[in-house]
DNA sequence: CGTATTTTTGTGCACGTACACAAAAGTACA
DNA sequence: TGTACTTTTGTGTACGTGCACAAAAATACG
């Protein structure tokens, strides 16, 4: 309970005025070499930590921040990311932020191009990107870099870019985890069905591939001999899926376990229920409301969450603290993977709850 | 991005001065009925939410808060609770809090009595209690109630008390979860060893009994026929445990699964490794550093965390917000249960990380 | 009605920080 | 040395809230 060290105290210790300390803290220039050194020495010595909430109180500057992600449907993955972002804005309610969300259709590359083109010329202080299309994202990032606009990724990161930071699950490890879970709960050498998107252009490009790699590597490393069956599935054209599934389950009876690497696990779960296919263990991704319901109904055995609210929250928080307080930023931020079951789901704090 | 509503704004809307609004907000009295009503009407209408960080800035009052828990050894459960508490104090660094920790020996009822006697007469504004002994805690709480000192529980709650709030896992559900996990990963009808403390007086009284109930109920409800074997264990006199264990494993070979309901899972795990007993699946409680190490070494298969940092953090935060801001408090706070594996443990944010 | 007393209301300062502006010190050059 | 200009430094105000204190209004009572 030692007394808080204030700017004033630093000033006295360094033998200068508060204004000079402020100029050093914010790199505003117009400070003599001698004064700067003296202040910086004291700063280091006492480990000064500004009170951000007070600081933002007297902040005059306005910031414009752009968020671009795939369209967010209710109760689904991207909505949670948006919620996290909004909560970060509440937390720093004193900072004057104008923020705009640009969403694109994650199954339509032209929609993405159009939106990114707009963003590339928009006047803003920072961008948070939920990426889907690799090439388009790289291009956007190059333009942003040229303009010195910092950008952050959520959900996954993109190679050949220099983001200020990214917040993402380690999708490779996620795949390993799914392998561990499914092999733990089905008989040895039991067949495993894996949901595999039939078209690229959705998040598969970035994340599912990594997950599948982690999954198969795990099985190989452990010498698991479970046969892997790919279940065709299309997120873009859902009308085809019933056909895909009925065909699959006609050819493959008595599958003991299914792993779904995107957030549409509930679709399979409901198909199984509707067609009275019992005793299939399921491991699925993401706490969409549909998946949560399926978990509660014991249609899904383990649901893995990647804290989308957390990702959004910290992406925005990091960006704000970087812009306003020039805080140093850690670039790689792998979020935790939450394993949920019917028993624990009711107690799960989706992070939005944590803050308030 | 609507403009923040301030006390001043409320005052203007209600046709009074800021001082009157302040008096209404803090129940300081000396407000005419007419003014009170007018202000309260506006308050409700606009849903005023004070800026706590600014508010605490200009707070003059000092608070004394007492924390009492079992002694916290390094890397263990209670230390995490203490860490959470300290982080709440950092978060509200502007509030002048003097806080004292009184720890007692959780295996010595006299130590507890002595400490609680001291606390009962200590001059303070609130108490956070990590309870162990039922009777002693009830007595302390009665005395605190008489003095109108609010108290909160962490880790578990105690019947026949009226805490301001408690932060605890739902231990019954925790037992169910352990049953679900172990039955999922061992052969049907496989024997399950349960670690059972041989002496009362430790946390068993409060928590382990509930967990065991949840565990056995789960098995019964699901018609699981797994034989349950109690493994004797003493937390108070650890020197006896080697004997207990060697006796147990002599009598019971080929146990496919063991469930440990207290935080000493690593002890069993190490015993198994040391004696070359292989292929035993283990479900254990609490992310003590020893347990985390055992998880990483694949000695433990699933580790269940009950967010002790989270509990401590929110207990202190709730108490502060109640004392300072008269915030309404939700009494029952069941924390989430985290399921950790070797794969996910490295990414786990122990909440301390979340805040900063 | 006048005065004393109590109740109610309004005002101003402090908290720690950002930032605008004024003051002071330094520099260049005639 | 004086003047004009630049660089450096210090001071004061605002932010939203709590709280002390002063001012005003209401009430009591001779």
XYZ file of C-alpha atoms (C1' of nucleotides) in Angstrom:
772
model
C 0.000 0.000 0.000
C 2.840 2.399 -0.857
C 1.846 5.818 -2.080
C 1.292 6.162 -5.794
C 4.020 7.933 -7.683
C 2.660 10.729 -9.816
C 4.033 12.803 -12.631
C 4.522 15.600 -10.146
C 6.714 13.366 -8.002
C 8.802 12.377 -10.981
C 9.192 16.044 -11.853
C 10.409 16.938 -8.392
C 12.852 14.022 -8.334
C 14.251 14.920 -11.731
C 14.417 18.628 -10.871
C 12.130 19.711 -13.692
C 8.494 20.663 -14.090
C 5.567 18.343 -14.684
C 5.283 19.628 -18.222
C 8.737 18.398 -19.077
C 7.992 14.967 -17.674
C 4.866 14.902 -19.779
C 6.845 15.787 -22.874
C 9.298 12.993 -22.184
C 6.524 10.490 -21.508
C 4.750 11.311 -24.732
C 7.743 11.973 -26.899
C 6.493 15.414 -27.732
C 9.963 16.772 -28.353
C 11.261 20.204 -27.338
C 13.158 18.790 -24.399
C 16.828 19.390 -23.781
C 19.070 16.386 -23.751
C 19.962 16.963 -20.109
C 16.349 17.133 -18.962
C 15.356 14.087 -20.969
C 18.100 11.981 -19.512
C 17.349 13.107 -16.008
C 13.659 12.313 -16.356
C 14.214 8.999 -18.041
C 16.570 7.970 -15.294
C 13.975 8.662 -12.635
C 11.264 6.976 -14.689
C 13.245 3.786 -14.877
C 14.253 3.990 -11.263
C 10.756 4.246 -9.849
C 9.044 2.131 -12.506
C 6.433 4.750 -13.235
C 3.109 3.317 -14.345
C 0.610 5.914 -15.543
C -2.963 5.687 -14.384
C -4.612 5.023 -17.712
C -8.147 5.593 -16.616
C -7.316 9.015 -15.313
C -5.130 9.703 -18.268
C -7.840 8.908 -20.770
C -10.063 11.259 -18.817
C -8.121 14.281 -19.878
C -7.393 13.072 -23.349
C -8.501 15.423 -26.084
C -7.595 13.539 -29.224
C -10.164 11.528 -31.142
C -9.382 8.183 -32.719
C -10.951 6.426 -35.641
C -10.699 2.673 -35.680
C -11.882 0.331 -38.377
C -12.869 -3.272 -37.832
C -13.294 -5.633 -40.742
C -14.448 -9.222 -40.437
C -16.760 -11.642 -42.175
C -20.423 -10.924 -41.629
C -21.491 -11.832 -38.113
C -24.727 -13.740 -37.756
C -26.489 -13.836 -34.403
C -25.069 -16.213 -31.811
C -22.190 -17.110 -34.088
C -18.458 -16.828 -33.932
C -17.834 -13.398 -35.385
C -20.537 -11.801 -33.313
C -18.607 -12.819 -30.228
C -15.497 -11.156 -31.573
C -17.474 -7.975 -32.165
C -18.849 -8.150 -28.635
C -15.369 -8.386 -27.214
C -14.312 -5.374 -29.239
C -17.241 -3.347 -27.963
C -16.454 -4.250 -24.396
C -12.965 -2.934 -24.752
C -14.469 0.353 -25.871
C -16.677 0.420 -22.773
C -13.725 -0.248 -20.556
C -11.999 2.832 -21.915
C -15.169 4.826 -22.187
C -13.305 8.083 -21.743
C -11.311 7.698 -24.902
C -13.104 9.304 -27.792
C -13.248 6.572 -30.381
C -15.215 6.576 -33.579
C -15.244 3.061 -34.844
C -16.655 1.568 -37.996
C -17.252 -2.052 -38.817
C -16.883 -3.170 -42.408
C -18.031 -6.731 -42.940
C -17.594 -8.790 -46.051
C -19.041 -12.044 -47.272
C -16.539 -14.698 -46.368
C -17.658 -16.899 -49.259
C -17.350 -14.176 -51.861
C -13.899 -12.974 -52.708
C -15.273 -10.029 -54.686
C -17.117 -8.753 -51.660
C -13.865 -8.924 -49.730
C -11.944 -7.059 -52.418
C -14.526 -4.339 -52.580
C -14.547 -3.822 -48.840
C -10.774 -3.910 -48.504
C -10.446 -1.406 -51.331
C -12.640 0.981 -49.378
C -10.684 0.453 -46.183
C -7.362 0.989 -47.903
C -8.258 4.630 -48.447
C -10.297 5.259 -45.347
C -8.911 7.786 -42.895
C -8.231 5.998 -39.636
C -5.755 5.394 -36.838
C -5.831 1.606 -36.736
C -7.499 -1.490 -38.152
C -8.561 -4.798 -36.665
C -8.815 -7.511 -39.280
C -10.586 -10.834 -39.112
C -8.931 -12.374 -42.162
C -10.279 -14.892 -44.609
C -8.692 -14.499 -48.042
C -4.948 -14.673 -47.940
C -3.974 -12.642 -51.021
C -6.488 -9.888 -50.452
C -5.421 -9.522 -46.851
C -1.748 -9.337 -47.732
C -2.496 -6.618 -50.261
C -4.507 -4.614 -47.781
C -1.785 -4.907 -45.191
C 0.828 -3.636 -47.623
C -1.223 -0.555 -48.297
C -1.767 -0.008 -44.596
C 1.929 -0.376 -43.935
C 2.662 2.239 -46.578
C 0.336 4.631 -44.802
C 1.773 3.670 -41.393
C -1.615 2.573 -40.173
C -1.196 -0.183 -37.575
C -3.319 -3.308 -38.008
C -4.096 -6.318 -35.843
C -5.494 -9.735 -36.589
C -8.091 -11.677 -34.709
C -9.015 -15.349 -35.176
C -5.908 -16.139 -37.180
C -2.807 -14.508 -38.520
C -1.606 -14.150 -42.073
C 1.888 -14.946 -43.297
C 3.910 -12.204 -44.982
C 2.349 -9.400 -43.006
C 3.643 -7.295 -40.149
C 0.731 -6.845 -37.796
C 1.070 -4.809 -34.634
C -0.249 -7.931 -32.937
C -2.502 -10.894 -33.488
C -4.875 -12.734 -31.192
C -5.565 -16.251 -32.264
C -5.737 -19.799 -31.043
C -2.825 -22.013 -31.927
C -4.808 -23.912 -34.492
C -2.215 -26.633 -34.862
C -2.393 -27.383 -31.154
C -6.147 -27.186 -31.401
C -6.041 -30.030 -33.890
C -3.814 -32.012 -31.548
C -6.254 -31.435 -28.746
C -9.167 -32.665 -30.818
C -7.192 -35.767 -31.669
C -6.381 -36.368 -28.032
C -9.992 -35.985 -26.988
C -11.533 -38.148 -29.670
C -8.981 -40.939 -29.290
C -9.506 -40.853 -25.541
C -13.232 -41.461 -25.746
C -13.665 -43.884 -28.632
C -12.392 -47.455 -28.875
C -8.822 -47.930 -30.018
C -8.515 -47.942 -33.797
C -12.119 -46.780 -34.115
C -12.955 -44.873 -37.275
C -13.028 -41.104 -37.026
C -15.081 -38.890 -39.287
C -13.683 -35.434 -39.972
C -15.759 -32.660 -41.347
C -13.959 -31.247 -44.313
C -15.112 -28.199 -46.188
C -15.381 -28.868 -49.918
C -14.667 -25.336 -51.016
C -11.872 -23.062 -50.136
C -12.470 -19.419 -49.475
C -13.837 -19.844 -46.006
C -11.751 -19.855 -42.895
C -10.458 -23.290 -43.883
C -7.719 -21.607 -45.765
C -6.254 -20.168 -42.600
C -7.309 -22.345 -39.761
C -8.815 -25.680 -40.680
C -5.730 -26.768 -42.570
C -3.594 -26.123 -39.520
C -6.040 -27.976 -37.317
C -6.090 -30.967 -39.590
C -2.328 -31.020 -39.659
C -2.201 -30.968 -35.865
C -4.817 -33.677 -35.783
C -3.100 -36.083 -38.114
C 0.351 -35.383 -36.692
C -0.938 -36.277 -33.256
C -2.295 -39.590 -34.481
C 0.909 -40.377 -36.328
C 3.162 -39.466 -33.407
C 1.167 -41.590 -31.016
C 0.914 -44.476 -33.440
C -2.865 -44.300 -33.507
C -4.224 -46.386 -36.325
C -7.730 -44.924 -36.442
C -8.984 -44.748 -40.022
C -9.863 -41.170 -40.954
C -12.934 -40.527 -43.069
C -13.486 -37.135 -44.592
C -17.074 -35.952 -44.423
C -17.795 -33.550 -47.277
C -19.473 -30.357 -46.271
C -20.061 -26.948 -47.761
C -20.490 -23.840 -45.691
C -21.113 -21.708 -48.746
C -23.921 -23.761 -50.238
C -25.655 -25.389 -47.262
C -28.398 -26.824 -49.447
C -25.994 -29.516 -50.654
C -25.094 -30.783 -47.214
C -28.024 -33.096 -46.572
C -27.083 -34.962 -49.673
C -23.421 -35.133 -48.711
C -24.243 -36.421 -45.270
C -26.786 -39.042 -46.239
C -24.376 -40.355 -48.799
C -21.572 -40.472 -46.271
C -23.539 -42.252 -43.599
C -24.924 -44.710 -46.101
C -21.396 -45.730 -47.033
C -20.065 -45.662 -43.473
C -22.093 -47.241 -40.724
C -21.087 -47.336 -37.055
C -18.714 -44.440 -36.900
C -17.723 -44.149 -33.246
C -16.422 -40.588 -33.393
C -16.698 -37.412 -35.413
C -14.563 -34.313 -35.242
C -15.796 -31.026 -36.677
C -13.097 -28.483 -37.347
C -15.301 -25.527 -38.116
C -18.142 -24.088 -36.086
C -20.947 -26.001 -37.798
C -20.839 -29.035 -35.529
C -24.478 -28.564 -34.584
C -25.428 -29.306 -38.171
C -23.958 -32.808 -38.014
C -25.266 -33.297 -34.497
C -28.772 -32.506 -35.613
C -28.444 -34.712 -38.653
C -27.443 -37.629 -36.457
C -30.352 -37.037 -34.080
C -32.843 -36.608 -36.865
C -31.742 -39.864 -38.480
C -31.511 -41.772 -35.227
C -27.824 -42.441 -35.553
C -26.784 -43.052 -31.955
C -23.586 -43.575 -30.047
C -21.409 -41.253 -32.085
C -19.014 -39.208 -29.976
C -18.562 -35.672 -31.214
C -15.832 -33.094 -30.703
C -16.697 -29.679 -32.105
C -15.386 -26.143 -32.304
C -16.749 -22.829 -31.086
C -19.478 -21.902 -28.655
C -22.092 -20.721 -31.094
C -25.526 -20.799 -29.540
C -26.478 -23.735 -31.749
C -23.437 -25.693 -30.644
C -24.040 -24.858 -27.007
C -27.552 -26.183 -27.310
C -26.297 -29.382 -28.907
C -23.770 -29.750 -26.091
C -26.499 -29.395 -23.494
C -28.572 -32.008 -25.322
C -25.608 -34.357 -25.182
C -25.420 -34.433 -28.952
C -21.915 -33.027 -28.678
C -19.511 -34.457 -26.094
C -16.766 -31.849 -26.017
C -16.930 -28.350 -27.369
C -13.756 -26.358 -27.771
C -13.860 -22.617 -27.366
C -11.218 -20.220 -28.581
C -12.393 -17.209 -26.607
C -13.562 -14.985 -29.450
C -14.732 -12.310 -27.000
C -11.330 -12.414 -25.428
C -9.660 -12.040 -28.814
C -11.779 -9.066 -29.776
C -11.410 -7.459 -26.394
C -7.662 -7.659 -26.307
C -7.196 -6.712 -29.915
C -9.075 -3.464 -29.316
C -7.511 -2.909 -25.927
C -4.034 -3.442 -27.318
C -4.672 -1.102 -30.213
C -6.022 1.626 -27.944
C -3.178 1.342 -25.490
C -0.727 1.440 -28.329
C -2.315 4.506 -29.919
C -2.987 6.435 -26.756
C -0.306 5.395 -24.353
C 2.361 4.157 -26.755
C 2.401 0.935 -24.789
C 4.819 -1.674 -26.074
C 2.956 -4.535 -27.669
C 3.585 -8.257 -27.702
C 2.967 -9.397 -31.241
C 2.130 -13.075 -30.840
C -0.853 -13.684 -28.623
C -2.126 -17.222 -28.576
C -5.379 -17.432 -26.689
C -6.366 -20.286 -24.487
C -8.434 -23.219 -25.673
C -11.428 -23.953 -23.470
C -12.770 -27.467 -23.237
C -16.465 -27.421 -22.418
C -18.853 -30.209 -21.545
C -22.534 -30.385 -20.688
C -21.545 -30.088 -17.035
C -19.402 -26.990 -17.296
C -21.123 -24.983 -19.992
C -23.582 -23.275 -17.666
C -20.764 -21.841 -15.609
C -18.690 -20.674 -18.519
C -17.965 -16.961 -18.457
C -17.752 -15.824 -22.022
C -15.432 -13.049 -20.959
C -18.097 -10.484 -21.626
C -19.301 -11.566 -18.210
C -15.878 -11.317 -16.728
C -15.495 -7.654 -17.325
C -18.803 -6.719 -15.828
C -20.259 6.509 -29.319
C -22.896 8.592 -27.564
C -21.663 11.217 -25.149
C -21.140 10.108 -21.589
C -23.765 11.276 -19.121
C -22.212 12.981 -16.157
C -23.456 14.010 -12.751
C -23.635 17.548 -14.077
C -25.976 16.435 -16.848
C -28.202 14.626 -14.393
C -28.294 17.757 -12.266
C -29.360 19.930 -15.165
C -32.036 17.478 -16.232
C -33.424 17.219 -12.721
C -33.231 20.965 -12.207
C -30.921 20.749 -9.208
C -27.237 21.193 -8.553
C -24.529 18.574 -8.860
C -24.224 18.484 -5.087
C -27.796 17.330 -4.693
C -27.319 14.575 -7.238
C -24.254 13.496 -5.332
C -26.228 13.376 -2.089
C -28.886 11.242 -3.707
C -26.350 8.927 -5.271
C -24.556 8.365 -1.982
C -27.535 8.472 0.326
C -26.003 11.270 2.311
C -29.394 12.650 3.416
C -30.326 16.315 3.692
C -32.267 16.196 0.467
C -35.865 17.318 0.136
C -38.370 14.712 -0.934
C -39.133 16.627 -4.111
C -35.486 16.876 -5.153
C -34.831 13.244 -4.376
C -37.670 12.035 -6.485
C -36.768 14.265 -9.351
C -33.169 13.088 -9.343
C -34.053 9.450 -8.938
C -36.421 9.681 -11.859
C -33.729 11.043 -14.114
C -31.224 8.515 -12.835
C -33.463 5.649 -13.762
C -34.370 7.219 -17.060
C -30.826 7.655 -18.315
C -29.358 4.601 -16.583
C -26.533 6.546 -15.019
C -23.336 4.551 -14.569
C -20.667 6.330 -12.574
C -17.114 6.272 -13.808
C -15.583 4.267 -11.009
C -11.998 4.923 -11.863
C -12.506 8.628 -11.758
C -14.674 8.341 -8.706
C -12.079 6.418 -6.763
C -9.635 9.118 -7.747
C -11.331 11.707 -5.618
C -12.227 9.358 -2.815
C -10.918 10.414 0.566
C -12.025 7.574 2.820
C -9.673 4.780 3.794
C -10.784 1.171 4.030
C -9.420 -1.688 6.051
C -10.019 -5.151 4.689
C -9.086 -8.432 6.295
C -8.440 -11.647 4.416
C -8.287 -14.946 6.236
C -7.478 -18.252 4.579
C -5.436 -21.354 5.244
C -1.712 -20.821 4.938
C -0.691 -20.456 1.316
C 2.340 -22.397 0.208
C 4.139 -21.400 -2.973
C 2.548 -22.504 -6.226
C -0.431 -23.917 -4.398
C -4.119 -23.236 -4.364
C -4.423 -20.537 -1.725
C -1.561 -18.562 -3.109
C -3.526 -18.170 -6.313
C -6.485 -16.829 -4.390
C -4.222 -14.305 -2.703
C -2.816 -13.284 -6.069
C -6.290 -12.638 -7.390
C -7.072 -10.501 -4.375
C -3.950 -8.435 -4.857
C -4.745 -7.873 -8.486
C -8.120 -6.466 -7.599
C -6.330 -3.987 -5.374
C -4.068 -2.973 -8.258
C -7.046 -2.482 -10.499
C -8.497 0.022 -8.050
C -5.158 1.467 -7.140
C -6.706 4.813 -6.294
C -8.777 3.459 -3.448
C -6.883 3.702 -0.198
C -7.036 0.197 1.181
C -5.116 -1.175 4.096
C -5.435 -4.899 3.968
C -4.221 -7.577 6.300
C -3.978 -11.278 5.696
C -4.513 -13.633 8.629
C -3.713 -17.212 7.751
C -4.393 -20.239 9.888
C -3.262 -23.838 9.792
C -5.995 -25.706 8.003
C -5.142 -28.913 9.838
C -5.235 -27.350 13.285
C -8.586 -26.234 14.599
C -6.952 -24.393 17.489
C -4.960 -22.254 15.130
C -8.166 -21.391 13.331
C -9.958 -20.489 16.548
C -7.121 -18.296 17.669
C -6.996 -16.411 14.398
C -10.753 -16.023 14.129
C -10.893 -14.721 17.701
C -8.444 -12.010 16.725
C -10.391 -11.125 13.612
C -13.679 -10.952 15.465
C -12.435 -7.878 17.295
C -10.315 -6.333 14.615
C -11.411 -2.963 13.322
C -12.221 -3.321 9.647
C -14.694 -2.615 6.894
C -14.979 -6.080 5.381
C -13.629 -9.611 5.502
C -12.863 -12.221 2.861
C -12.900 -15.718 4.280
C -11.457 -18.895 2.847
C -13.296 -21.291 5.129
C -12.237 -24.674 6.445
C -13.829 -25.445 9.809
C -17.585 -25.210 9.729
C -18.403 -24.380 13.366
C -15.618 -21.865 13.806
C -16.585 -20.082 10.631
C -20.237 -19.895 11.605
C -19.288 -18.389 14.944
C -17.039 -15.812 13.344
C -19.754 -14.873 10.894
C -22.264 -14.345 13.672
C -19.935 -11.957 15.399
C -19.289 -10.126 12.163
C -23.011 -9.864 11.494
C -23.535 -8.365 14.928
C -20.964 -5.723 14.103
C -22.428 -5.201 10.622
C -19.126 -6.076 9.007
C -19.760 -7.608 5.573
C -17.954 -10.844 4.775
C -17.433 -12.895 1.636
C -16.373 -16.460 1.021
C -13.950 -17.796 -1.493
C -13.373 -21.444 -2.445
C -16.595 -22.632 -0.821
C -19.541 -21.331 1.091
C -20.750 -22.238 4.561
C -24.323 -23.083 5.472
C -26.099 -20.995 8.119
C -24.249 -17.819 7.285
C -25.309 -14.696 5.437
C -22.321 -13.659 3.353
C -22.415 -10.587 1.196
C -21.380 -12.954 -1.584
C -19.417 -16.105 -2.216
C -17.194 -17.165 -5.088
C -16.867 -20.877 -5.424
C -17.026 -23.709 -7.884
C -20.160 -25.799 -7.824
C -18.414 -28.702 -6.190
C -21.263 -31.096 -6.797
C -21.093 -30.421 -10.526
C -17.344 -30.695 -10.296
C -17.785 -34.251 -9.048
C -20.140 -34.986 -11.904
C -17.602 -33.651 -14.337
C -14.856 -35.828 -12.919
C -17.156 -38.837 -13.241
C -17.947 -37.949 -16.832
C -14.299 -37.563 -17.725
C -13.023 -40.694 -16.069
C -15.821 -42.881 -17.399
C -15.230 -41.466 -20.861
C -11.591 -42.460 -20.962
C -11.438 -45.833 -19.190
C -13.065 -49.087 -20.261
C -16.689 -49.602 -19.297
C -17.058 -50.994 -15.797
C -13.367 -50.403 -15.134
C -12.408 -49.886 -11.505
C -11.971 -46.300 -10.362
C -9.761 -45.299 -7.468
C -10.807 -42.220 -5.545
C -8.500 -40.363 -3.270
C -10.220 -40.012 0.040
C -8.817 -37.984 2.901
C -8.702 -40.052 6.081
C -9.066 -37.123 8.426
C -11.613 -34.416 8.513
C -10.658 -30.883 9.247
C -9.285 -30.097 5.868
C -11.283 -28.766 2.984
C -12.938 -32.182 2.657
C -15.547 -31.044 5.074
C -16.755 -28.403 2.700
C -15.873 -29.456 -0.755
C -14.721 -33.032 -1.173
C -17.931 -34.449 0.235
C -19.934 -32.499 -2.310
C -17.641 -33.617 -5.082
C -17.909 -37.250 -4.086
C -21.667 -36.943 -3.978
C -21.722 -35.472 -7.470
C -19.380 -38.199 -8.602
C -21.375 -41.136 -7.280
C -24.707 -39.627 -8.289
C -23.439 -39.297 -11.829
C -22.439 -42.936 -11.959
C -25.743 -44.033 -10.461
C -27.848 -41.895 -12.781
C -26.032 -43.166 -15.836
C -26.118 -46.761 -14.650
C -22.332 -46.980 -14.610
C -21.208 -50.094 -12.792
C -17.599 -49.111 -12.215
C -16.395 -50.386 -8.834
C -15.200 -47.515 -6.676
C -12.128 -48.010 -4.523
C -11.263 -45.483 -1.866
C -7.578 -44.679 -1.649
C -6.687 -43.586 1.875
C -4.674 -40.411 2.087
C -3.805 -37.891 4.727
C -3.026 -34.292 3.933
C -2.260 -33.512 7.538
C 0.318 -36.244 8.113
C 1.927 -36.830 4.731
C 4.481 -39.223 6.176
C 1.788 -41.933 6.343
C 0.843 -41.724 2.700
C 3.554 -43.891 1.194
C 2.373 -46.714 3.417
C -1.272 -46.119 2.519
C -0.521 -46.101 -1.166
C 1.737 -49.135 -1.281
C -0.845 -51.076 0.648
C -3.590 -49.951 -1.690
C -1.753 -50.804 -4.872
C -0.667 -54.146 -3.465
C -4.308 -55.083 -2.925
C -5.549 -53.570 -6.170
C -3.641 -54.191 -9.349
C -4.572 -52.851 -12.751
C -6.640 -49.866 -11.787
C -7.504 -48.156 -15.072
C -8.468 -44.805 -13.596
C -7.912 -42.634 -10.537
C -9.729 -39.507 -9.522
C -8.220 -37.121 -7.014
C -10.672 -34.760 -5.384
C -8.191 -32.528 -3.611
C -5.211 -30.703 -5.027
C -2.624 -33.394 -4.202
C -2.985 -35.327 -7.447
C 0.685 -34.896 -8.207
C 1.506 -37.001 -5.165
C -0.300 -40.031 -6.575
C 1.000 -39.308 -10.037
C 4.567 -39.336 -8.779
C 3.975 -42.466 -6.769
C 2.724 -44.243 -9.864
C 5.704 -43.109 -11.916
C 8.179 -44.013 -9.187
C 6.734 -47.485 -8.896
C 6.388 -48.030 -12.611
C 2.643 -48.402 -12.498
C 1.610 -47.559 -16.044
C -1.565 -46.999 -17.963
C -3.533 -45.408 -15.156
C -5.691 -42.508 -16.314
C -5.812 -39.642 -13.845
C -8.268 -36.810 -13.311
C -7.106 -34.263 -10.761
C -8.067 -30.937 -9.246
C -6.351 -27.559 -9.188
C -3.505 -26.050 -11.152
C -0.843 -26.119 -8.498
C 2.590 -25.933 -10.030
C 3.220 -29.563 -9.082
C 0.013 -30.676 -10.780
C 0.766 -28.623 -13.859
C 4.124 -30.287 -14.129
C 2.528 -33.721 -13.805
C 0.046 -32.760 -16.517
C 2.835 -31.746 -18.841
C 4.604 -35.032 -18.134
C 1.435 -36.880 -19.094
C 1.175 -38.324 -15.610
C -2.173 -36.591 -15.285
C -4.649 -36.723 -18.174
C -7.123 -34.012 -17.230
C -6.655 -31.299 -14.683
C -9.628 -29.315 -13.507
C -9.146 -25.714 -12.491
C -11.556 -23.691 -10.434
C -10.083 -20.297 -11.169
C -8.737 -19.409 -7.741
C -7.283 -16.129 -9.032
C -10.651 -15.315 -10.462
C -12.335 -16.075 -7.151
C -9.963 -13.903 -5.178
C -10.106 -11.120 -7.717
C -13.865 -10.918 -7.801
C -14.296 -11.339 -4.076
C -12.121 -8.293 -3.472
C -13.566 -6.378 -6.378
C -17.099 -7.069 -5.210
C -16.293 -6.044 -1.672
C -14.654 -2.811 -2.787
C -17.473 -1.895 -5.118
C -19.949 -2.623 -2.394
C -18.119 -0.546 0.192
C -17.205 2.343 -2.028
C -19.922 2.521 -4.609
C -22.742 0.758 -2.773
C -23.051 -1.491 -5.793
C -25.733 -4.154 -5.495
C -24.153 -7.562 -5.142
C -25.158 -10.945 -6.476
C -24.689 -13.379 -3.637
C -24.193 -16.692 -5.384
C -21.248 -16.712 -7.744
C -20.326 -20.069 -9.139
C -17.089 -19.873 -11.030
C -16.324 -21.759 -14.155
C -14.563 -25.111 -14.194
C -11.631 -25.259 -16.565
C -10.625 -28.547 -18.110
C -6.937 -28.565 -18.924
C -4.813 -31.043 -20.816
C -1.160 -31.245 -21.739
C -2.050 -29.529 -24.999
C -3.884 -26.550 -23.566
C -2.026 -25.875 -20.338
C 0.630 -23.671 -21.926
C -1.980 -21.295 -23.246
C -3.992 -21.090 -20.073
C -4.358 -17.570 -18.729
C -4.549 -17.800 -15.009
C -6.562 -14.621 -14.904
C -3.685 -12.742 -13.402
C -2.523 -12.597 -16.997
C -5.890 -11.507 -18.223
C -5.971 -8.279 -16.330
C -2.558 -7.142 -17.432
C -42.045 40.445 12.417
C -37.335 39.477 13.789
C -33.980 36.324 15.063
C -32.079 31.799 15.822
C -31.845 27.243 14.253
C -32.253 23.611 11.119
C -32.698 21.822 6.687
C -31.632 22.069 2.006
C -28.929 23.603 -1.852
C -25.022 25.335 -4.506
C -20.020 26.159 -5.136
C -15.288 25.200 -5.247
C -11.363 22.484 -4.620
C -8.711 18.104 -4.941
C -7.449 13.839 -7.262
C -3.663 12.517 -11.607
C -3.153 13.380 -16.305
C -3.060 15.780 -21.157
C -2.398 19.679 -23.466
C -2.597 24.671 -24.605
C -0.358 28.706 -23.732
C 2.770 31.855 -21.553
C 7.198 32.675 -19.796
C 11.989 32.101 -19.785
C 16.292 30.843 -21.656
C 19.160 30.219 -25.467
C 20.896 31.398 -30.206
C 21.886 34.172 -34.371
C 23.117 38.190 -36.349
C 23.569 43.098 -37.091
C 24.490 45.171 -26.749
C 20.103 44.966 -28.780
C 16.649 42.690 -31.502
C 14.344 38.824 -33.591
C 13.681 34.275 -33.443
C 13.885 29.456 -31.708
C 14.117 26.187 -28.225
C 13.098 24.875 -23.723
C 10.501 25.182 -19.527
C 6.715 26.174 -16.336
C 1.853 27.130 -15.316
C -2.945 26.711 -15.575
C -7.135 24.532 -16.982
C -10.170 20.668 -18.067
C -11.756 15.993 -17.492
C -15.745 13.498 -13.863
C -16.386 12.645 -9.110
C -16.282 13.102 -3.825
C -16.592 15.978 -0.242
C -16.035 20.163 2.614
C -17.919 24.414 3.251
C -20.651 28.415 2.253
C -25.017 30.151 0.890
C -29.794 30.043 0.777
C -34.228 28.550 2.033
C -37.310 26.722 5.326
C -38.820 26.282 9.930
C -39.257 27.360 14.923
C -40.139 30.401 18.419
C -40.216 34.552 21.201
